[in-house]
mmCIF file of C-alpha atoms and ligand atoms in Angstrom:
data_model
loop_
_atom_site.group_PDB
_atom_site.id
_atom_site.type_symbol
_atom_site.label_atom_id
_atom_site.label_comp_id
_atom_site.label_asym_id
_atom_site.label_seq_id
_atom_site.Cartn_x
_atom_site.Cartn_y
_atom_site.Cartn_z
ATOM 1 C CA MET A 1 0.000 0.000 0.000
ATOM 2 C CA GLY A 2 1.420 3.403 -0.920
ATOM 3 C CA ALA A 3 0.236 6.873 0.116
ATOM 4 C CA GLY A 4 -2.956 7.118 2.098
ATOM 5 C CA LYS A 5 -3.306 7.757 5.807
ATOM 6 C CA VAL A 6 -2.535 5.116 8.405
ATOM 7 C CA GLY A 7 -3.210 5.337 12.129
ATOM 8 C CA ILE A 8 -0.764 3.593 14.441
ATOM 9 C CA MET A 9 -2.478 2.892 17.740
ATOM 10 C CA GLY A 10 0.302 2.444 20.291
ATOM 11 C CA GLY A 11 -0.337 1.112 23.766
ATOM 12 C CA THR A 12 0.343 -1.634 26.256
ATOM 13 C CA PHE A 13 -3.238 -2.949 25.918
ATOM 14 C CA ASP A 14 -3.048 -4.906 29.172
ATOM 15 C CA PRO A 15 -5.917 -5.431 28.591
ATOM 16 C CA ILE A 16 -7.478 -3.654 25.613
ATOM 17 C CA HIS A 17 -10.896 -2.152 26.498
ATOM 18 C CA TYR A 18 -13.693 -0.112 24.921
ATOM 19 C CA GLY A 19 -11.864 3.157 25.694
ATOM 20 C CA HIS A 20 -9.086 2.120 23.300
ATOM 21 C CA LEU A 21 -11.537 0.951 20.631
ATOM 22 C CA VAL A 22 -13.568 4.166 20.806
ATOM 23 C CA THR A 23 -10.337 6.217 20.627
ATOM 24 C CA ALA A 24 -9.143 4.409 17.490
ATOM 25 C CA GLU A 25 -12.528 4.708 15.786
ATOM 26 C CA ALA A 26 -12.822 8.399 16.700
ATOM 27 C CA ALA A 27 -9.348 9.082 15.251
ATOM 28 C CA ARG A 28 -10.139 7.068 12.103
ATOM 29 C CA ASP A 29 -13.290 9.066 11.554
ATOM 30 C CA LYS A 30 -11.850 12.499 12.411
ATOM 31 C CA PHE A 31 -8.704 12.196 10.283
ATOM 32 C CA CYS A 32 -10.266 10.048 7.506
ATOM 33 C CA LEU A 33 -7.714 7.270 8.067
ATOM 34 C CA ASP A 34 -7.629 4.336 5.657
ATOM 35 C CA LYS A 35 -6.919 1.994 8.541
ATOM 36 C CA VAL A 36 -5.756 1.888 12.140
ATOM 37 C CA VAL A 37 -3.075 -0.622 13.060
ATOM 38 C CA PHE A 38 -2.965 -1.526 16.753
ATOM 39 C CA VAL A 39 0.603 -2.061 17.924
ATOM 40 C CA PRO A 40 0.820 -3.651 21.381
ATOM 41 C CA SER A 41 4.047 -2.405 22.930
ATOM 42 C CA GLY A 42 7.019 -4.738 23.185
ATOM 43 C CA ASN A 43 9.479 -3.979 25.933
ATOM 44 C CA PRO A 44 9.140 -0.250 26.542
ATOM 45 C CA PRO A 45 11.980 1.363 28.496
ATOM 46 C CA HIS A 46 9.610 3.253 30.845
ATOM 47 C CA LYS A 47 7.980 0.013 32.091
ATOM 48 C CA LYS A 48 11.072 -1.917 33.084
ATOM 49 C CA ASP A 49 10.065 -2.150 36.753
ATOM 50 C CA LYS A 50 6.378 -2.869 36.110
ATOM 51 C CA PRO A 51 5.017 -6.358 35.446
ATOM 52 C CA ILE A 52 3.248 -6.612 32.075
ATOM 53 C CA SER A 53 1.295 -9.607 30.765
ATOM 54 C CA PRO A 54 3.053 -11.685 28.099
ATOM 55 C CA GLY A 55 3.049 -10.078 24.661
ATOM 56 C CA VAL A 56 1.271 -13.065 23.131
ATOM 57 C CA ASP A 57 -1.733 -12.561 25.455
ATOM 58 C CA ARG A 58 -1.873 -8.810 24.795
ATOM 59 C CA VAL A 59 -1.728 -9.422 21.031
ATOM 60 C CA ASN A 60 -4.377 -12.182 21.204
ATOM 61 C CA MET A 61 -6.733 -9.943 23.199
ATOM 62 C CA THR A 62 -6.155 -7.093 20.724
ATOM 63 C CA ILE A 63 -6.941 -9.374 17.762
ATOM 64 C CA LEU A 64 -10.142 -10.592 19.462
ATOM 65 C CA ALA A 65 -11.218 -7.020 20.260
ATOM 66 C CA THR A 66 -10.634 -5.589 16.783
ATOM 67 C CA SER A 67 -11.778 -8.483 14.581
ATOM 68 C CA ASN A 68 -15.205 -7.029 13.781
ATOM 69 C CA ASN A 69 -13.937 -3.694 12.455
ATOM 70 C CA PRO A 70 -12.717 -3.946 8.828
ATOM 71 C CA TYR A 71 -10.580 -0.803 9.283
ATOM 72 C CA PHE A 72 -8.635 -2.217 12.244
ATOM 73 C CA GLU A 73 -5.526 -4.410 12.082
ATOM 74 C CA VAL A 74 -3.066 -5.675 14.670
ATOM 75 C CA SER A 75 0.706 -5.774 14.305
ATOM 76 C CA ASP A 76 3.065 -7.742 16.523
ATOM 77 C CA ILE A 77 6.041 -5.835 15.133
ATOM 78 C CA GLU A 78 7.181 -4.543 18.549
ATOM 79 C CA LEU A 79 7.057 -7.995 20.119
ATOM 80 C CA LYS A 80 9.429 -9.395 17.533
ATOM 81 C CA ARG A 81 12.063 -6.761 18.282
ATOM 82 C CA GLU A 82 14.986 -7.545 20.602
ATOM 83 C CA GLY A 83 15.789 -5.241 23.524
ATOM 84 C CA TYR A 84 13.819 -2.133 24.410
ATOM 85 C CA THR A 85 11.195 -1.043 21.900
ATOM 86 C CA TYR A 86 11.076 2.549 20.799
ATOM 87 C CA THR A 87 8.304 4.277 18.865
ATOM 88 C CA VAL A 88 10.833 5.791 16.448
ATOM 89 C CA ASP A 89 11.842 2.285 15.281
ATOM 90 C CA THR A 90 8.186 1.290 14.884
ATOM 91 C CA LEU A 91 7.597 4.332 12.682
ATOM 92 C CA LYS A 92 10.619 3.463 10.540
ATOM 93 C CA ASN A 93 9.261 -0.111 10.148
ATOM 94 C CA PHE A 94 5.904 1.287 9.060
ATOM 95 C CA ILE A 95 7.537 3.559 6.490
ATOM 96 C CA LYS A 96 9.311 0.520 5.037
ATOM 97 C CA ILE A 97 6.001 -1.351 4.802
ATOM 98 C CA TYR A 98 3.721 1.449 3.585
ATOM 99 C CA GLY A 99 6.149 3.767 1.794
ATOM 100 C CA GLU A 100 7.354 7.292 2.406
ATOM 101 C CA ASP A 101 4.301 8.903 0.824
ATOM 102 C CA THR A 102 2.002 7.517 3.499
ATOM 103 C CA ARG A 103 0.890 9.930 6.200
ATOM 104 C CA PHE A 104 1.116 8.398 9.661
ATOM 105 C CA TYR A 105 -0.910 9.319 12.739
ATOM 106 C CA PHE A 106 0.458 7.945 16.004
ATOM 107 C CA ILE A 107 -2.499 7.628 18.370
ATOM 108 C CA THR A 108 -2.054 7.159 22.082
ATOM 109 C CA GLY A 109 -3.080 8.353 25.543
ATOM 110 C CA ALA A 110 -2.474 11.974 26.541
ATOM 111 C CA ASP A 111 -0.582 10.904 29.659
ATOM 112 C CA ALA A 112 1.885 9.046 27.449
ATOM 113 C CA VAL A 113 2.180 12.039 25.095
ATOM 114 C CA MET A 114 2.991 14.239 28.116
ATOM 115 C CA GLU A 115 6.269 12.335 28.380
ATOM 116 C CA ILE A 116 7.087 12.427 24.665
ATOM 117 C CA LEU A 117 9.968 14.873 25.009
ATOM 118 C CA THR A 118 11.818 12.156 26.965
ATOM 119 C CA TRP A 119 11.347 9.520 24.223
ATOM 120 C CA LYS A 120 14.210 8.363 22.019
ATOM 121 C CA ASP A 121 14.700 10.550 18.905
ATOM 122 C CA VAL A 122 11.624 12.637 19.570
ATOM 123 C CA SER A 123 12.482 15.107 16.808
ATOM 124 C CA THR A 124 12.483 12.241 14.278
ATOM 125 C CA ILE A 125 9.150 10.963 15.650
ATOM 126 C CA LEU A 126 7.636 14.414 15.240
ATOM 127 C CA ARG A 127 8.947 14.606 11.677
ATOM 128 C CA LEU A 128 7.666 11.158 10.682
ATOM 129 C CA CYS A 129 4.118 11.329 12.010
ATOM 130 C CA ARG A 130 1.327 13.394 13.401
ATOM 131 C CA ILE A 131 0.464 12.731 17.024
ATOM 132 C CA VAL A 132 -3.108 12.145 18.172
ATOM 133 C CA SER A 133 -3.340 12.522 21.909
ATOM 134 C CA ALA A 134 -6.496 11.095 23.509
ATOM 135 C CA TYR A 135 -7.531 12.462 26.864
ATOM 136 C CA ARG A 136 -10.100 11.471 29.419
ATOM 137 C CA PRO A 137 -12.907 13.881 30.251
ATOM 138 C CA GLY A 138 -12.135 15.687 33.472
ATOM 139 C CA SER A 139 -8.355 15.565 32.926
ATOM 140 C CA ASP A 140 -6.367 18.739 33.496
ATOM 141 C CA ILE A 141 -6.774 20.119 29.974
ATOM 142 C CA ASN A 142 -4.370 23.059 30.566
ATOM 143 C CA LYS A 143 -1.570 20.594 31.193
ATOM 144 C CA PHE A 144 -2.150 19.042 27.753
ATOM 145 C CA VAL A 145 -2.571 22.368 25.967
ATOM 146 C CA ASN A 146 0.794 23.537 27.357
ATOM 147 C CA MET A 147 2.419 20.343 26.146
ATOM 148 C CA VAL A 148 0.921 20.707 22.669
ATOM 149 C CA ASP A 149 2.234 24.313 22.535
ATOM 150 C CA GLU A 150 5.672 23.097 23.509
ATOM 151 C CA LEU A 151 5.624 20.376 20.864
ATOM 152 C CA GLU A 152 4.606 22.929 18.248
ATOM 153 C CA ARG A 153 7.650 24.971 19.258
ATOM 154 C CA VAL A 154 9.974 21.951 19.008
ATOM 155 C CA SER A 155 8.714 21.041 15.539
ATOM 156 C CA ARG A 156 6.177 22.110 12.977
ATOM 157 C CA ASN A 157 4.407 18.844 13.555
ATOM 158 C CA ASN A 158 0.686 18.726 14.055
ATOM 159 C CA VAL A 159 -0.266 17.479 17.465
ATOM 160 C CA HIS A 160 -3.978 16.847 17.799
ATOM 161 C CA MET A 161 -5.988 16.327 20.920
ATOM 162 C CA ILE A 162 -9.212 14.366 21.058
ATOM 163 C CA GLU A 163 -11.452 14.042 24.081
ATOM 164 C CA VAL A 164 -12.708 10.479 24.478
ATOM 165 C CA PRO A 165 -15.430 10.068 27.119
ATOM 166 C CA ALA A 166 -15.057 6.268 26.970
ATOM 167 C CA LEU A 167 -11.494 6.680 28.305
ATOM 168 C CA ALA A 168 -13.059 6.975 31.747
ATOM 169 C CA LEU A 169 -12.192 3.272 31.545
ATOM 170 C CA SER A 170 -8.614 2.221 32.192
ATOM 171 C CA SER A 171 -6.649 -0.998 31.979
ATOM 172 C CA THR A 172 -5.487 -0.433 35.554
ATOM 173 C CA GLU A 173 -9.087 -0.396 36.776
ATOM 174 C CA ILE A 174 -9.915 -3.568 34.816
ATOM 175 C CA ARG A 175 -6.896 -5.410 36.288
ATOM 176 C CA ARG A 176 -7.906 -4.230 39.757
ATOM 177 C CA ARG A 177 -11.441 -5.482 39.276
ATOM 178 C CA VAL A 178 -10.339 -8.913 38.085
ATOM 179 C CA LYS A 179 -8.006 -9.219 41.074
ATOM 180 C CA SER A 180 -10.845 -8.295 43.439
ATOM 181 C CA GLY A 181 -13.344 -10.600 41.722
ATOM 182 C CA ILE A 182 -15.492 -7.681 40.503
ATOM 183 C CA THR A 183 -17.253 -7.991 37.149
ATOM 184 C CA ILE A 184 -15.639 -6.499 34.024
ATOM 185 C CA LYS A 185 -18.592 -7.230 31.771
ATOM 186 C CA TYR A 186 -19.455 -4.332 29.393
ATOM 187 C CA LEU A 187 -16.042 -2.689 29.941
ATOM 188 C CA LEU A 188 -14.436 -4.641 27.127
ATOM 189 C CA PRO A 189 -15.588 -7.019 24.356
ATOM 190 C CA ASP A 190 -17.058 -10.326 25.580
ATOM 191 C CA LYS A 191 -14.369 -12.297 23.743
ATOM 192 C CA VAL A 192 -11.634 -10.441 25.648
ATOM 193 C CA GLU A 193 -13.409 -10.962 28.964
ATOM 194 C CA LYS A 194 -13.633 -14.695 28.197
ATOM 195 C CA TYR A 195 -9.929 -14.821 27.277
ATOM 196 C CA ILE A 196 -8.933 -13.113 30.547
ATOM 197 C CA LEU A 197 -11.017 -15.513 32.629
ATOM 198 C CA GLU A 198 -9.897 -18.630 30.756
ATOM 199 C CA LYS A 199 -6.203 -17.707 30.941
ATOM 200 C CA GLY A 200 -6.471 -16.591 34.559
ATOM 201 C CA LEU A 201 -4.898 -13.192 33.775
ATOM 202 C CA TYR A 202 -4.666 -10.467 36.475
ATOM 203 C CA ARG A 203 -5.521 -12.708 39.410
HETATM 204 P P1 NAP B 301 0.981 4.183 29.566
HETATM 205 O O1 NAP B 301 1.977 4.983 30.317
HETATM 206 O O2 NAP B 301 0.714 2.770 29.975
HETATM 207 O O3 NAP B 301 -0.406 4.892 29.455
HETATM 208 C C1 NAP B 301 -0.562 6.253 29.706
HETATM 209 C C2 NAP B 301 -2.042 6.568 29.685
HETATM 210 O O4 NAP B 301 -2.521 6.567 28.339
HETATM 211 C C3 NAP B 301 -2.888 5.592 30.446
HETATM 212 O O5 NAP B 301 -3.920 6.306 31.031
HETATM 213 C C4 NAP B 301 -3.411 4.658 29.354
HETATM 214 O O6 NAP B 301 -4.660 4.089 29.703
HETATM 215 C C5 NAP B 301 -3.575 5.585 28.182
HETATM 216 N N1 NAP B 301 -3.341 4.942 26.882
HETATM 217 C C6 NAP B 301 -2.283 4.190 26.513
HETATM 218 N N2 NAP B 301 -2.389 3.850 25.224
HETATM 219 C C7 NAP B 301 -3.553 4.383 24.772
HETATM 220 C C8 NAP B 301 -4.196 4.408 23.517
HETATM 221 N N3 NAP B 301 -3.642 3.817 22.444
HETATM 222 N N4 NAP B 301 -5.369 5.050 23.408
HETATM 223 C C9 NAP B 301 -5.910 5.682 24.469
HETATM 224 N N5 NAP B 301 -5.348 5.715 25.697
HETATM 225 C C10 NAP B 301 -4.171 5.088 25.837
HETATM 226 O O7 NAP B 301 1.424 4.242 28.051
HETATM 227 P P2 NAP B 301 1.943 3.051 27.216
HETATM 228 O O8 NAP B 301 0.752 2.228 26.853
HETATM 229 O O9 NAP B 301 3.082 2.401 27.921
HETATM 230 O O10 NAP B 301 2.583 3.778 25.945
HETATM 231 C C11 NAP B 301 1.782 4.368 24.962
HETATM 232 C C12 NAP B 301 2.555 4.327 23.655
HETATM 233 O O11 NAP B 301 3.679 5.196 23.722
HETATM 234 C C13 NAP B 301 3.110 2.936 23.303
HETATM 235 O O12 NAP B 301 3.012 2.742 21.927
HETATM 236 C C14 NAP B 301 4.566 3.027 23.736
HETATM 237 O O13 NAP B 301 5.428 2.159 23.029
HETATM 238 C C15 NAP B 301 4.869 4.483 23.398
HETATM 239 N N6 NAP B 301 6.024 4.957 24.195
HETATM 240 C C16 NAP B 301 7.211 5.066 23.565
HETATM 241 C C17 NAP B 301 8.349 5.454 24.282
HETATM 242 C C18 NAP B 301 9.666 5.594 23.560
HETATM 243 O O14 NAP B 301 9.714 5.403 22.351
HETATM 244 N N7 NAP B 301 10.732 5.889 24.282
HETATM 245 C C19 NAP B 301 8.220 5.755 25.642
HETATM 246 C C20 NAP B 301 6.976 5.642 26.240
HETATM 247 C C21 NAP B 301 5.859 5.223 25.506
HETATM 248 P P3 NAP B 301 -4.822 2.480 29.724
HETATM 249 O O15 NAP B 301 -3.901 2.013 30.823
HETATM 250 O O16 NAP B 301 -6.238 2.273 29.990
HETATM 251 O O17 NAP B 301 -4.328 2.024 28.382
#
C-alpha cells in the first residue's frame, strides 16, 4: 500500500478495552484514516520495573477485540524486536512497509504524550508522524494544551488532541477489578473478557 493515511495505535493494551476501541474509531473518523493498526508495545523502556502480561496474550486480546472492524488491524512488530522497543523504530518499520508517501498518525493516551519529550529521537518521531493525543474527560486540559504548545515549538508537527469520554475506563481499573473478583462485563468485548477468565490473567 502506498500513500494514504494510516493510524498507528500504540499502547500496552493490558488489557485492551472499549476506551481504546472508541479512541481508534474516533481518530479514524476524524482524520479520515484508511486503517488503524494496533501495535501492542514490546518492551518499553519506561515500564522496566512494572510487570506486564506476556506479549502473546496482549496481542491475542487485541486481535479478538478488533476483529469485527474492517478498518482495524493488529501488528506484533514490537514484540518481535529484541531489547527495548522505541516508537521511532516502529515508525521506521511502518515507512518501510507502507512507503514514504504515506501519512502516519500515532495515536495514544495523553498521559503518554505528556512524556514524549523524553522519548528516544523525539524530533524524528515528530517529523515522521502526526500525534493524536487522547484524553479522558475531566483531565487537566491546561496541562495538555501547554504540552501541545511546547511540541509545536519543538517542531512544525501537528499534534492533535481528542477528548474520548469512553477513556473513563482504564486498563489499571480492569486489572484491579479482576483481582478483586469484581465484574468487568461491558467494559471490554465479551471475547476479551472470556480470554482473561480462561487464561487466569490479572488474578
Ligand atoms: P501508559 O503509560 O501505559 O499509558 C498512559 C495513559 O494513556 C494511560 O492512562 C493509558 O490508559 C492511556 N493509553 C495508553 N495507550 C492508549 C491508547 N492507544 N489510546 C488511548 N489511551 C491510551 O502508556 P503506554 O501504553 O506504555 O505507551 C503508549 C505508547 O507510547 C506505546 O506505543 C509506547 O510504546 C509508546 N512509548 C514510547 C516510548 C519511547 O519510544 N521511548 C516511551 C513511552 C511510551 P490504559 O492504561 O487504559 O491504556
